[in-house]
Coordinates of C-alpha atoms in Angstrom, one line a residue:
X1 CA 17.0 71.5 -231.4
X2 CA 15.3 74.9 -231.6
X3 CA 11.6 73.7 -231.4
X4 CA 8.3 73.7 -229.6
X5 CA 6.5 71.0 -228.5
X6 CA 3.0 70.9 -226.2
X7 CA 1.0 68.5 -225.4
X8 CA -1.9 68.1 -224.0
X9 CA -1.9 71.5 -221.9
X10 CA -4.6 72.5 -219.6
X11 CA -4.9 75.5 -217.5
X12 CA -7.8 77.7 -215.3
X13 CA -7.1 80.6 -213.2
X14 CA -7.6 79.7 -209.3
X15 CA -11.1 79.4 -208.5
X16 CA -12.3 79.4 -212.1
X17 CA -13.3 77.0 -214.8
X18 CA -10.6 76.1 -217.2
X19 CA -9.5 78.5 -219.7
X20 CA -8.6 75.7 -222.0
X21 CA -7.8 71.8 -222.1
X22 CA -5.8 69.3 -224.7
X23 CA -4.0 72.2 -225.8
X24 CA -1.1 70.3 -228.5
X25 CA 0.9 71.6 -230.8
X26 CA 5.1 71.6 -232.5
X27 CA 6.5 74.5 -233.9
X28 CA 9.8 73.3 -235.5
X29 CA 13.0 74.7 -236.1
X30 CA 13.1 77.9 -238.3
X31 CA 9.3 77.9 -238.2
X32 CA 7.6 81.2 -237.6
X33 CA 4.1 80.4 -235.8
X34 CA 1.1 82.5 -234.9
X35 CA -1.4 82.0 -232.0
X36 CA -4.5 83.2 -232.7
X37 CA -7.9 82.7 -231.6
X38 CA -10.7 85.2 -229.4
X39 CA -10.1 87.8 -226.6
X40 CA -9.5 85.6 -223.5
X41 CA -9.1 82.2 -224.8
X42 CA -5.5 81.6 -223.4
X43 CA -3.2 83.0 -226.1
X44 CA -1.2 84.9 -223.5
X45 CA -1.8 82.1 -220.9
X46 CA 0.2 79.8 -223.2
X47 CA 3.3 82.3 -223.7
X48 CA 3.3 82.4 -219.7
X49 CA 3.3 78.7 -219.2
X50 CA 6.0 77.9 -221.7
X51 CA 8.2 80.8 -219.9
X52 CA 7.3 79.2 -216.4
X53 CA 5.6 82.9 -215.1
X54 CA 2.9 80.3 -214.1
X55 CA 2.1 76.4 -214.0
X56 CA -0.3 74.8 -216.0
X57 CA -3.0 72.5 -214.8
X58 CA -2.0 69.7 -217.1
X59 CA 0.2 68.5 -219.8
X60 CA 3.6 69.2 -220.6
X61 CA 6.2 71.3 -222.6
X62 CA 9.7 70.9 -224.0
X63 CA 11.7 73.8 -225.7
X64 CA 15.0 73.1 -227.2
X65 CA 18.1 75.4 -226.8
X66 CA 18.2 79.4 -225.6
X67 CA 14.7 81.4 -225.2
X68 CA 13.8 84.9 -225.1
X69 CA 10.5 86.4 -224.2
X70 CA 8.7 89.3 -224.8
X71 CA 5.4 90.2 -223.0
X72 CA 2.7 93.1 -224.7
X73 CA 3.5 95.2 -221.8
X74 CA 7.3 95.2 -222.1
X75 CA 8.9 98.9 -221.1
X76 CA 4.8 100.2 -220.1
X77 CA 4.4 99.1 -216.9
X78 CA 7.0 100.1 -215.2
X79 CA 7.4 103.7 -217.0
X80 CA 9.9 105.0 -214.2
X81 CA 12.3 102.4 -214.4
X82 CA 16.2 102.5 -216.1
X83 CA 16.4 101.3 -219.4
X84 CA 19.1 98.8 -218.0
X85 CA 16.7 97.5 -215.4
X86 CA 13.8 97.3 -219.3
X87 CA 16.2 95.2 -220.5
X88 CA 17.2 93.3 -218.1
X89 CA 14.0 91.8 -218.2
X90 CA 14.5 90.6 -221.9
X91 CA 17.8 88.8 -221.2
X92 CA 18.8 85.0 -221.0
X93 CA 18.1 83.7 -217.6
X94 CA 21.0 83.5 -216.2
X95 CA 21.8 87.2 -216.9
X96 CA 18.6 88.6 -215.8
X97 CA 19.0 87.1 -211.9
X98 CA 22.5 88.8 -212.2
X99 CA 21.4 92.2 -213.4
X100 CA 18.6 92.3 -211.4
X101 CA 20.9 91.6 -208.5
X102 CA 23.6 94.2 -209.9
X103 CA 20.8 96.7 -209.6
X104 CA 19.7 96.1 -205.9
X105 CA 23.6 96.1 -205.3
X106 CA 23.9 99.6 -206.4
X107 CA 20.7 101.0 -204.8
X108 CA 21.9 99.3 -201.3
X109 CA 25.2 101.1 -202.0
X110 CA 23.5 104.0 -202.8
X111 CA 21.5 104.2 -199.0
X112 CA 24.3 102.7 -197.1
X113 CA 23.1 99.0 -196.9
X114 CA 26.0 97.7 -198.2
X115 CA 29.8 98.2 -197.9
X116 CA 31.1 97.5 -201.0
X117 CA 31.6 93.8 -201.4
X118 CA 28.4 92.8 -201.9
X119 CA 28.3 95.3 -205.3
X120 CA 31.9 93.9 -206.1
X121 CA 30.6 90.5 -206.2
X122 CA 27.4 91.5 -208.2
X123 CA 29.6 93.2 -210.5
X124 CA 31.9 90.2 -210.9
X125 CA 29.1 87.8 -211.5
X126 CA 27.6 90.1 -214.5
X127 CA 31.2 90.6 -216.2
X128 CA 31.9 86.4 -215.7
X129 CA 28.3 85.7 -217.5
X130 CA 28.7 88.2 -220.3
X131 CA 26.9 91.4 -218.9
X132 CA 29.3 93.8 -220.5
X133 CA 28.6 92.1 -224.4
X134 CA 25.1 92.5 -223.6
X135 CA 25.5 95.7 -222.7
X136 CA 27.3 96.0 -226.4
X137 CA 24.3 95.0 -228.0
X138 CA 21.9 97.2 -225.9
X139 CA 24.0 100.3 -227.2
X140 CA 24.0 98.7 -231.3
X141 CA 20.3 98.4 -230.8
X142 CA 19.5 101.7 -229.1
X143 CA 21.4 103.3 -232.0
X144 CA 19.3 102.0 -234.8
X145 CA 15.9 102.3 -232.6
X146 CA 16.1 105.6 -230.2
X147 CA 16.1 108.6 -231.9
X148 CA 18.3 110.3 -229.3
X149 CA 21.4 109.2 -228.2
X150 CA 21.5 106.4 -225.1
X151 CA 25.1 107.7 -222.7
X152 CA 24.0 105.6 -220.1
X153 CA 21.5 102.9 -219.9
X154 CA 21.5 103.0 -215.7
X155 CA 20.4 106.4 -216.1
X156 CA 18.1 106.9 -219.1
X157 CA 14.5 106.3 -217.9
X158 CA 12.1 104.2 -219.5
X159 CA 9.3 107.2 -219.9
X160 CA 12.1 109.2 -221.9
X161 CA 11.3 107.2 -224.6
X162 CA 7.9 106.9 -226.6
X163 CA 5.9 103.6 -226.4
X164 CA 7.0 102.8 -230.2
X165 CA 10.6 103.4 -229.3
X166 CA 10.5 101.4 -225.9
X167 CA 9.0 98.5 -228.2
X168 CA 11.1 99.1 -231.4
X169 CA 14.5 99.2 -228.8
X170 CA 13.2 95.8 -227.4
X171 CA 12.2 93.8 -230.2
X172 CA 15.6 94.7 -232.3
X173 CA 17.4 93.3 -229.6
X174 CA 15.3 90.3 -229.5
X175 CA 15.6 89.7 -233.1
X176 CA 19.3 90.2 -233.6
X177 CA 20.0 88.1 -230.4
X178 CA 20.5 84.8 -232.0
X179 CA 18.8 83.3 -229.4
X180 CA 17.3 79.5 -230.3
X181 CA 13.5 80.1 -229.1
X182 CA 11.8 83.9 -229.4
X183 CA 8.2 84.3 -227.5
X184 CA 6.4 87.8 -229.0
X185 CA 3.6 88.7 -227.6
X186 CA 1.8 91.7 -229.1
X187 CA 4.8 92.6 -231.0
X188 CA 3.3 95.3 -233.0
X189 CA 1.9 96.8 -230.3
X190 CA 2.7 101.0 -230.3
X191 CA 4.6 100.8 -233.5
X192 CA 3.5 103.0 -236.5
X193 CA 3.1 101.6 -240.0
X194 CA 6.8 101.9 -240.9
X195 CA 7.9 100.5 -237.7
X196 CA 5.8 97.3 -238.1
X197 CA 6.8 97.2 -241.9
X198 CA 10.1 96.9 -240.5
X199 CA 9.3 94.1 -237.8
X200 CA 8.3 92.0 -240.8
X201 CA 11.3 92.2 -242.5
X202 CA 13.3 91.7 -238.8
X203 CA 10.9 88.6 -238.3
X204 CA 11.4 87.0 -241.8
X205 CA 14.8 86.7 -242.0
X206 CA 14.9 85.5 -238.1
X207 CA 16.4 82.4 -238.4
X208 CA 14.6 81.9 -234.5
X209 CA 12.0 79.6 -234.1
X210 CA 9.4 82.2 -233.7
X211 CA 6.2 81.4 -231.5
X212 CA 4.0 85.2 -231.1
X213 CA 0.7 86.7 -230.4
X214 CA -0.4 89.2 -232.4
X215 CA -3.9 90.7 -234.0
X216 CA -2.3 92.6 -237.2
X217 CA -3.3 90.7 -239.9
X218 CA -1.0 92.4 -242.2
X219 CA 2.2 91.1 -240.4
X220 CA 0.6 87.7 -240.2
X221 CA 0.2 87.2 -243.6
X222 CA 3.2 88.5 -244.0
X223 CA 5.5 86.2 -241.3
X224 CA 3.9 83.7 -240.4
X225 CA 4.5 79.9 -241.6
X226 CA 2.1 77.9 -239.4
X227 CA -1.2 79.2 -237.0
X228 CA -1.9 77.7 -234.0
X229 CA -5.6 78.3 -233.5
X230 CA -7.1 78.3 -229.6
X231 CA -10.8 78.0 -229.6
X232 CA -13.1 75.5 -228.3
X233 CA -11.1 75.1 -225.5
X234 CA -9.1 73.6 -227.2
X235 CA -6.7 74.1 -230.2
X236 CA -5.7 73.3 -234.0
X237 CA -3.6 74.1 -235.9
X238 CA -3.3 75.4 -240.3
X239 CA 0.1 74.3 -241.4
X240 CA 0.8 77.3 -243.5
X241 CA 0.3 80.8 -242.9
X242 CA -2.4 83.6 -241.9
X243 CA -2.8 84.4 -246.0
X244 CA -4.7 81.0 -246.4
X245 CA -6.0 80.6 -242.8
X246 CA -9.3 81.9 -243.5
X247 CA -10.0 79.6 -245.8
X248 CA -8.9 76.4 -244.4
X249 CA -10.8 77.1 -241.0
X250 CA -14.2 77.8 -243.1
X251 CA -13.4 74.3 -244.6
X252 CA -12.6 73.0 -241.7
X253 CA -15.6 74.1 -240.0
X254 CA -17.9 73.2 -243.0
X255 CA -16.9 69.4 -242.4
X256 CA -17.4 69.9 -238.4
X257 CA -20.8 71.0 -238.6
X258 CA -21.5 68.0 -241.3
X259 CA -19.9 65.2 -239.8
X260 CA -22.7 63.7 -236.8
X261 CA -19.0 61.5 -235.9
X262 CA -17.4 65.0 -233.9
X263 CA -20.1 65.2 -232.0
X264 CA -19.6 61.2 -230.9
X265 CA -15.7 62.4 -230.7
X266 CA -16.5 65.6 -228.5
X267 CA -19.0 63.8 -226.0
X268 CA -16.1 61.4 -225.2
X269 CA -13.4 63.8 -225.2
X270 CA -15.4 66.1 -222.5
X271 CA -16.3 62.8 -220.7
X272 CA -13.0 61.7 -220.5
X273 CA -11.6 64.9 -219.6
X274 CA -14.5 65.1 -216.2
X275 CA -13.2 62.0 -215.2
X276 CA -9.2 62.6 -214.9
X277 CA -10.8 66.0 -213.2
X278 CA -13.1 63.8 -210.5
X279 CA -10.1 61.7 -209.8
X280 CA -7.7 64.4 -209.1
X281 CA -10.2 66.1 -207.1
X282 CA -10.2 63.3 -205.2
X283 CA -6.8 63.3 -204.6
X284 CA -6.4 66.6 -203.9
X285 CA -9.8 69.4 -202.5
X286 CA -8.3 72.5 -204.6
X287 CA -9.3 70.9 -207.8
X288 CA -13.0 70.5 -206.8
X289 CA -13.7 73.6 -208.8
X290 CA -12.0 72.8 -211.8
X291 CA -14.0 69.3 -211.5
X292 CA -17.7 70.8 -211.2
X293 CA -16.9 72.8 -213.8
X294 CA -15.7 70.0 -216.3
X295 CA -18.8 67.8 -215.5
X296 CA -21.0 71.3 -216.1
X297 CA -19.3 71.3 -219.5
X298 CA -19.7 67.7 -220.4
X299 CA -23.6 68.2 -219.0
X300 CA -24.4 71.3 -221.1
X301 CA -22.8 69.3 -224.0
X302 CA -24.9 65.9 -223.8
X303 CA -28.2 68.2 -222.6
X304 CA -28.1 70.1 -226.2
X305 CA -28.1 66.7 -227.9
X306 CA -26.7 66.4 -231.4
X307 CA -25.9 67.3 -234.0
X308 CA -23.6 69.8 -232.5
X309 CA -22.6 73.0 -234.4
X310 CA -18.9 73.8 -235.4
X311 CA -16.5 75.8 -233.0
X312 CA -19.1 78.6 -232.6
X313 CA -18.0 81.8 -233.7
X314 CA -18.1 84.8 -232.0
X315 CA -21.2 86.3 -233.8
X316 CA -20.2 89.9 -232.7
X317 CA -22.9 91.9 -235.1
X318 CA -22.3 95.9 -234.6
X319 CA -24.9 98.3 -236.2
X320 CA -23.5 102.0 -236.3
X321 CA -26.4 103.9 -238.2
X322 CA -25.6 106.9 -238.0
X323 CA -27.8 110.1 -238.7
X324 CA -28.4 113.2 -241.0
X325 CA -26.0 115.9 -241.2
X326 CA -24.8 118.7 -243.3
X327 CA -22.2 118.3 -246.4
X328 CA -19.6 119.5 -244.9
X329 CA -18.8 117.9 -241.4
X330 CA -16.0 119.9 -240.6
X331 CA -14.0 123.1 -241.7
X332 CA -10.2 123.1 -240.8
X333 CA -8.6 126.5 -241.3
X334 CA -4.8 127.1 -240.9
X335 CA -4.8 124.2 -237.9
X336 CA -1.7 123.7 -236.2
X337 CA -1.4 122.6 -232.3
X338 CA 2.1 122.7 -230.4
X339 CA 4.3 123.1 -233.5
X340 CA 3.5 119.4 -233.8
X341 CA 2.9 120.1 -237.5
X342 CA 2.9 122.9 -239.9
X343 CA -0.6 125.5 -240.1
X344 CA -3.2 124.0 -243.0
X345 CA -6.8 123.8 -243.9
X346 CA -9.1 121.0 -245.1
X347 CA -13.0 120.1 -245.0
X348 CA -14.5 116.9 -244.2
X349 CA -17.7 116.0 -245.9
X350 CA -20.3 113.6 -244.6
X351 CA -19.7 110.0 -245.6
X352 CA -15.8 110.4 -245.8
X353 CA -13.6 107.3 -244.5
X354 CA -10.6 109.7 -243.7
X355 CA -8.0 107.6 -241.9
X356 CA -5.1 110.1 -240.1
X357 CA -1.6 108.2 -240.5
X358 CA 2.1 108.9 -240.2
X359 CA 5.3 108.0 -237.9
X360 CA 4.4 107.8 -234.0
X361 CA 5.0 111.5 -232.0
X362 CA 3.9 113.7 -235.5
X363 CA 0.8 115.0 -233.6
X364 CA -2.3 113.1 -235.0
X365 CA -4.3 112.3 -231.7
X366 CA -3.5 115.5 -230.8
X367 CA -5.4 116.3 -233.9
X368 CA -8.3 113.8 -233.3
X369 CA -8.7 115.4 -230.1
X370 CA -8.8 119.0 -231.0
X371 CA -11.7 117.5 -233.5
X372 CA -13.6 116.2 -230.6
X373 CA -13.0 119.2 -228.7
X374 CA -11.1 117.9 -225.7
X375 CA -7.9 119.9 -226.9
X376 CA -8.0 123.4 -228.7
X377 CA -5.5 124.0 -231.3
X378 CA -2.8 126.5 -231.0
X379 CA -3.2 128.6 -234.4
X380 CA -6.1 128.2 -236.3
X381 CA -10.0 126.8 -235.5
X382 CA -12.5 124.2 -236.5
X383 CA -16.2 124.8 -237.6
X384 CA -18.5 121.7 -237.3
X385 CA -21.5 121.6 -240.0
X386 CA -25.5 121.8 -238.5
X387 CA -26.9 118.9 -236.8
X388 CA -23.0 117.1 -236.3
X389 CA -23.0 114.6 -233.6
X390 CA -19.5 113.8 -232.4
X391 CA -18.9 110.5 -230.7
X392 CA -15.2 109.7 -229.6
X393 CA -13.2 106.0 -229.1
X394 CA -10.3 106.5 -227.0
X395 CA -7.4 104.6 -227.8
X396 CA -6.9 103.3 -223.9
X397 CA -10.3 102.8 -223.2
X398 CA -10.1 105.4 -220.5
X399 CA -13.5 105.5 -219.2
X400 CA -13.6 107.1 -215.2
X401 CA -17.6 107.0 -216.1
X402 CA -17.0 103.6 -216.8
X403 CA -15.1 102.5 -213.3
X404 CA -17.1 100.2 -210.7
X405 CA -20.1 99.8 -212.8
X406 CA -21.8 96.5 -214.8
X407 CA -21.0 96.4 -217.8
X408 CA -25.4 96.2 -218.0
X409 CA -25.7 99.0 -216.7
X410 CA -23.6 101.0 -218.6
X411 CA -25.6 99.9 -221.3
X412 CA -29.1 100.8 -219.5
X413 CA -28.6 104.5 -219.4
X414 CA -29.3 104.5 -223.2
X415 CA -31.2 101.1 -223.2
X416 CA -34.2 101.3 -220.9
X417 CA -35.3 97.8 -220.7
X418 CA -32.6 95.1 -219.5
X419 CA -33.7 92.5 -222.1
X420 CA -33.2 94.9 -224.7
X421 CA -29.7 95.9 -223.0
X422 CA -29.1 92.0 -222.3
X423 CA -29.6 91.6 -226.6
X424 CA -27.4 94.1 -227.0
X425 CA -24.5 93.0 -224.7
X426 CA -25.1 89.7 -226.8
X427 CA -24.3 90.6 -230.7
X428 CA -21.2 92.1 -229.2
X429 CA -20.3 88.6 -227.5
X430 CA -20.4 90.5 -223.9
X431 CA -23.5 88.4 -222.5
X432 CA -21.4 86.4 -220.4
X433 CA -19.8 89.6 -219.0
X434 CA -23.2 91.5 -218.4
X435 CA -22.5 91.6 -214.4
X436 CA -18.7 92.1 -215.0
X437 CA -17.6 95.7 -213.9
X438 CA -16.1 97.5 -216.7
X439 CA -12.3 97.5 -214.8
X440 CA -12.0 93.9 -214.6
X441 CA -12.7 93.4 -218.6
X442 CA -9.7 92.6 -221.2
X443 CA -8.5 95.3 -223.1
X444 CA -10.2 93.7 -226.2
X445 CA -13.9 93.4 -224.3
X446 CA -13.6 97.4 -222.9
X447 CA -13.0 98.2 -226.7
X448 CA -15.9 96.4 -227.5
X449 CA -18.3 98.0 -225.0
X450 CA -16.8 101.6 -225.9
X451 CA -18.0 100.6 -229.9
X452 CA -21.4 99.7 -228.6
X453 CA -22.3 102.7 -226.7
X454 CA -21.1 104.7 -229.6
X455 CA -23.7 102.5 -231.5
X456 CA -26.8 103.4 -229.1
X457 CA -25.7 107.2 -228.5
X458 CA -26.4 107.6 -232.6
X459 CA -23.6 109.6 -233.6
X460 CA -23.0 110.9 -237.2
X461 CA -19.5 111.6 -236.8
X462 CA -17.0 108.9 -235.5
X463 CA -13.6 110.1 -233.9
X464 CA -11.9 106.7 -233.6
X465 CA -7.8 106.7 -232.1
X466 CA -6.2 102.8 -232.7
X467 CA -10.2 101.0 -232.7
X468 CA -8.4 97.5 -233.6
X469 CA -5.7 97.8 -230.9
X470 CA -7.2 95.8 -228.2
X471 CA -9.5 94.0 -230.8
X472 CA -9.2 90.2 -231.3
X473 CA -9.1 89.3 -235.7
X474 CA -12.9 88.7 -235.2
X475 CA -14.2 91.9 -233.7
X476 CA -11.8 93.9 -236.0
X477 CA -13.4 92.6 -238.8
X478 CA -17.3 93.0 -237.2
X479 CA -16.2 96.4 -236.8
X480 CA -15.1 97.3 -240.4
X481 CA -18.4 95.8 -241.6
X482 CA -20.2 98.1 -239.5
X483 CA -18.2 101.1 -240.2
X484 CA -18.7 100.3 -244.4
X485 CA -22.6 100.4 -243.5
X486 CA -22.5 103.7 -241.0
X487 CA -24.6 106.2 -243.2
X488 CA -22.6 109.2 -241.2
X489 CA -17.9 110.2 -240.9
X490 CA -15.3 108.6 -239.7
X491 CA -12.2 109.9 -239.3
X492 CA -9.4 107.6 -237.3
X493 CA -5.5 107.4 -236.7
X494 CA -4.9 103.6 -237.0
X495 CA -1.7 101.5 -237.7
X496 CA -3.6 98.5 -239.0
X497 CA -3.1 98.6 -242.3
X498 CA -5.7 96.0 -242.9
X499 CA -8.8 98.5 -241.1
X500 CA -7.3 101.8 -243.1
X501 CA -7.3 99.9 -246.5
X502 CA -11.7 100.4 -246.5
X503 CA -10.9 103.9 -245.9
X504 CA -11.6 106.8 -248.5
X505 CA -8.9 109.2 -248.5
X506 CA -5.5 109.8 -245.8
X507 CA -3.9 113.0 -244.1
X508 CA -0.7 111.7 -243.1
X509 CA 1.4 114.0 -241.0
X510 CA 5.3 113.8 -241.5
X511 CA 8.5 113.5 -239.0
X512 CA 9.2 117.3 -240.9
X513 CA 5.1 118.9 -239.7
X514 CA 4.3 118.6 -242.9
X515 CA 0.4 117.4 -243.4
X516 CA -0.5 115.7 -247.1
X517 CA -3.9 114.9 -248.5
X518 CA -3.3 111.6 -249.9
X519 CA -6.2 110.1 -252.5
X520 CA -5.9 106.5 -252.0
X521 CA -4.6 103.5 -250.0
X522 CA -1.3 103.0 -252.4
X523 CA -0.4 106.0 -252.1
X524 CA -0.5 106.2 -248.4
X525 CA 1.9 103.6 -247.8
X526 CA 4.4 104.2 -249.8
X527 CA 4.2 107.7 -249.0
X528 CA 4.7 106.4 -245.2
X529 CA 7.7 104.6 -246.7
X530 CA 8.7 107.3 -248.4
X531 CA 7.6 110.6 -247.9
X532 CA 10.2 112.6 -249.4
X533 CA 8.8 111.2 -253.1
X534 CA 4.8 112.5 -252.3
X535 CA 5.1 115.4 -254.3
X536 CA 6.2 114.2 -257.0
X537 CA 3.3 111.9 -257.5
X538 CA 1.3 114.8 -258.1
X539 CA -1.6 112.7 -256.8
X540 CA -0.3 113.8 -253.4
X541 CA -1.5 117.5 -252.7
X542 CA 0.7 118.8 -249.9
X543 CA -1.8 120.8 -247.7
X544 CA 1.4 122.8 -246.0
X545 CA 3.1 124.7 -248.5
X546 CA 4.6 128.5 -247.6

């Protein structure tokens, strides 16, 4: 049988608390689930158990018939790899020992290590398991997702391709594998708008049981049939999908906070949980930390007394206010950068929500950074309004300013006094990492910190590449309601359709160069979908026109 089944999983890092505890939960055959839940509360953790990358604490797991994984860094780690040795890492098992024993074969035969047989044999083993039919596959999938032709997986390296086609190239094969069991995590990671529009179709009609990670709301609405939900240290789960989560976990945590019972429930649970903990640290030193910190827990619990509040959410409050400045932000006269798109002019006023869309590799961060005045444009030139203030989020949080220091004291150098810094850290739920240094943070924390010193530098113009990317459903959603009350611009390139649906207006860049001034979120996506039909909407003024 194709299913899922946990129970009662537990798991904390080596000489840390526990991430999580009592972790349970099916996905059945044919079912399409979604893990959601906070930056750092396990979701990946859980993927990496069920594949055996790591052991967990506690509790156990079954999964019936073939799996295939996927991790969120699949083909952008290792840049300067083959894309035989990429995809090796996605195959069965049994295939990926042999081809990653194939590979070291060759290289050993290519310095002289090895005379021959031991190739021969490696060669043998990956015919006899089905290596060449794989290989089959790799070339029907690199046709349908590579833009350029594939001759020879050995050869073709990984950083020939962009992070979208890496992903796209992956994912197909994944999803046309047949394989019993699929593990996705951060599938939509890199892909533009009509590359995730296209994962949704790939992912509902899988027949796969389908267990993934993701934070685009869009594509969980649209695929998922159950949600696993990891908070509290524990989990739940919603038996139907993302559309009507929202609503059944503000029911849910309605009757929490009402009921005095889960607090009666929750004070055993956390006692019962320090005990198994004492008596396996009894049996065994190396879980003395794990112990200390589950009678801490059960301590803090009892100490606050009842009646206890629901799972507590994140509270992540973001105030971007913005400041005076000029009607017109920006000026853009006959723009064009590296031929990435055709010459054409535009102005930005003050207020505008202008989000910059289109297919991956058309050019629009190079835009976004010409704005912000990292990148000058080829043809062309830009003239800022009086009193503009630019501030900048970078879609990889790269941050060299950033590197070795607290995250509290990147705050001070705006914030003079530390309890002002310390309140601060806390409506952007980064109290707990005040004395973290910024490298060590998840992606999804480093985006936050980025937002908030936009916050206290005051800017009136926001330059924002991919804000959501690293964001978990929460902070995504703190952000937008922060960006609908900034009094000043913002102009992003973003491929979360749910973020660019608040937005005013588009400029969408095409395969072709072309650049279109597109009135409203309808429009946009189908001319994403579509491009070809934009002019004759008429709504859809084509900007580049000779």
């Amino acid at each position: 049988m194709s299913s899922i089944v946990v129970s009662e999983l537990e798991y904390g890092p080596p000489g840390a608390d526990q991430l999580f505890f009592d972790v349970s939960f099916k996905v059945s055959p044919g079912e399409h689930a979604a893990i959601v839940g906070a930056n750092g509360v396990g979701k990946s953790t859980i993927l990496r158990i069920l594949t055996q990358e790591i052991e967990a604490d506690g509790g156990e797991f079954a999964i019936g018939g073939t799996l295939l994984n996927m991790t969120q860094d699949v083909g952008m780690s290792r840049p300067n790899d083959t894309l035989r040795e990429m995809l090796i890492e996605v195959a069965p098992k049994n295939l990926r020992n042999a081809g990653r024993a194939l590979v070291a074969a060759e290289k050993a035969l290519g310095t002289g290590d090895d005379d021959g047989m031991g190739y021969a044999n490696a060669l043998a083993d990956w015919g006899d398991l089905g290596g060449y039919d794989l290989e089959a596959k790799w070339q029907a999938s690199a046709q349908r997702s590579v833009k350029t032709p594939v001759d020879d997986f050995s050869v073709r390296l990984v950083s020939e391709l962009s992070g979208g086609e890496r992903k796209r190239l992956v994912l197909d094969l994944l999803l046309t594998s047949g394989a019993d069991v699929l593990l996705l995590d951060e599938p939509d990671n890199y892909l533009d708008i009509p590359t995730r529009k296209w994962l949704e179709e790939q992912i509902k009609s899988c027949k796969s049981t389908i267990l993934m990670v993701s934070h685009d709301r869009t594509l969980l609405e649209q695929c998922s049939t159950k949600v696993v939900v990891i908070e509290g240290s524990g989990c739940w789960v919603h038996g139907g999908s993302y559309k009507t989560f929202p609503e059944a976990r503000a029911k849910r945590q309605e009757l929490l906070g009402d009921d005095l019972k889960r607090w009666n429930e929750e004070e055993r649970r956390l006692f019962h949980h320090m005990k198994i903990m004492k008596q396996r640290a009894a049996q065994n030193f190396k879980n003395a930390t794990k112990a200390n910190g589950a009678e801490t827990r059960w301590e803090k619990f009892v100490a606050a007394g009842p009646p206890p509040p629901p799972v507590a959410d994140q509270h992540i409050f973001v105030r971007l206010r913005g400041a005076d400045a000029a009607r017109r932000v920006a000026k853009l006269e006959k723009l064009a950068i590296d031929n990435l798109f055709l010459p054409f002019s535009e102005e930005i006023y003050h207020g505008e929500r202008v989000g910059l869309i289109g297919p991956n590799g058309t050019g629009k961060t190079h835009l976004l950074k010409a704005l912000s005045g990292e990148n000058h444009p080829t043809t062309g030139h830009i003239t800022f309004g009086p009193r503009t203030s630019v501030g900048v989020f970078t879609q990889v949080n790269n941050r060299p300013d950033f590197l070795g220091r607290e995250c509290v004291d990147i705050v001070l150098d705006r914030i003079s006094e530390e309890e002002k810094a310390m309140k601060t850290l806390a409506r952007y739920g980064l109290r707990n990492n005040a004395r973290q240094k910024f490298e060590t943070l998840s992606g999804g924390q480093k985006a936050r910190l980025e937002i908030l010193r936009l916050e206290i530098e005051g800017h009136n113009v926001l330059l924002l590449d991919e804000p959501t990317d690293n964001l978990d459903i929460e902070s995504s959603e703190a952000l937008e309601k922060a960006l609908d009350g900034f009094e000043g611009t913002v102009i992003a390139v973003s491929h979360d359709r749910t973020f660019l649906a608040q937005f005013d207006r588009y400029i969408m860049i095409t395969d072709d160069g072309e650049v279109y001034a597109l009135p409203d979120y309808e429009i946009a996506m189908a001319g994403l979908s579509e491009p070809d039909k934009l002019a004759g909407l008429r709504l859809a003024k084509p900007l580049t026109r000779d």
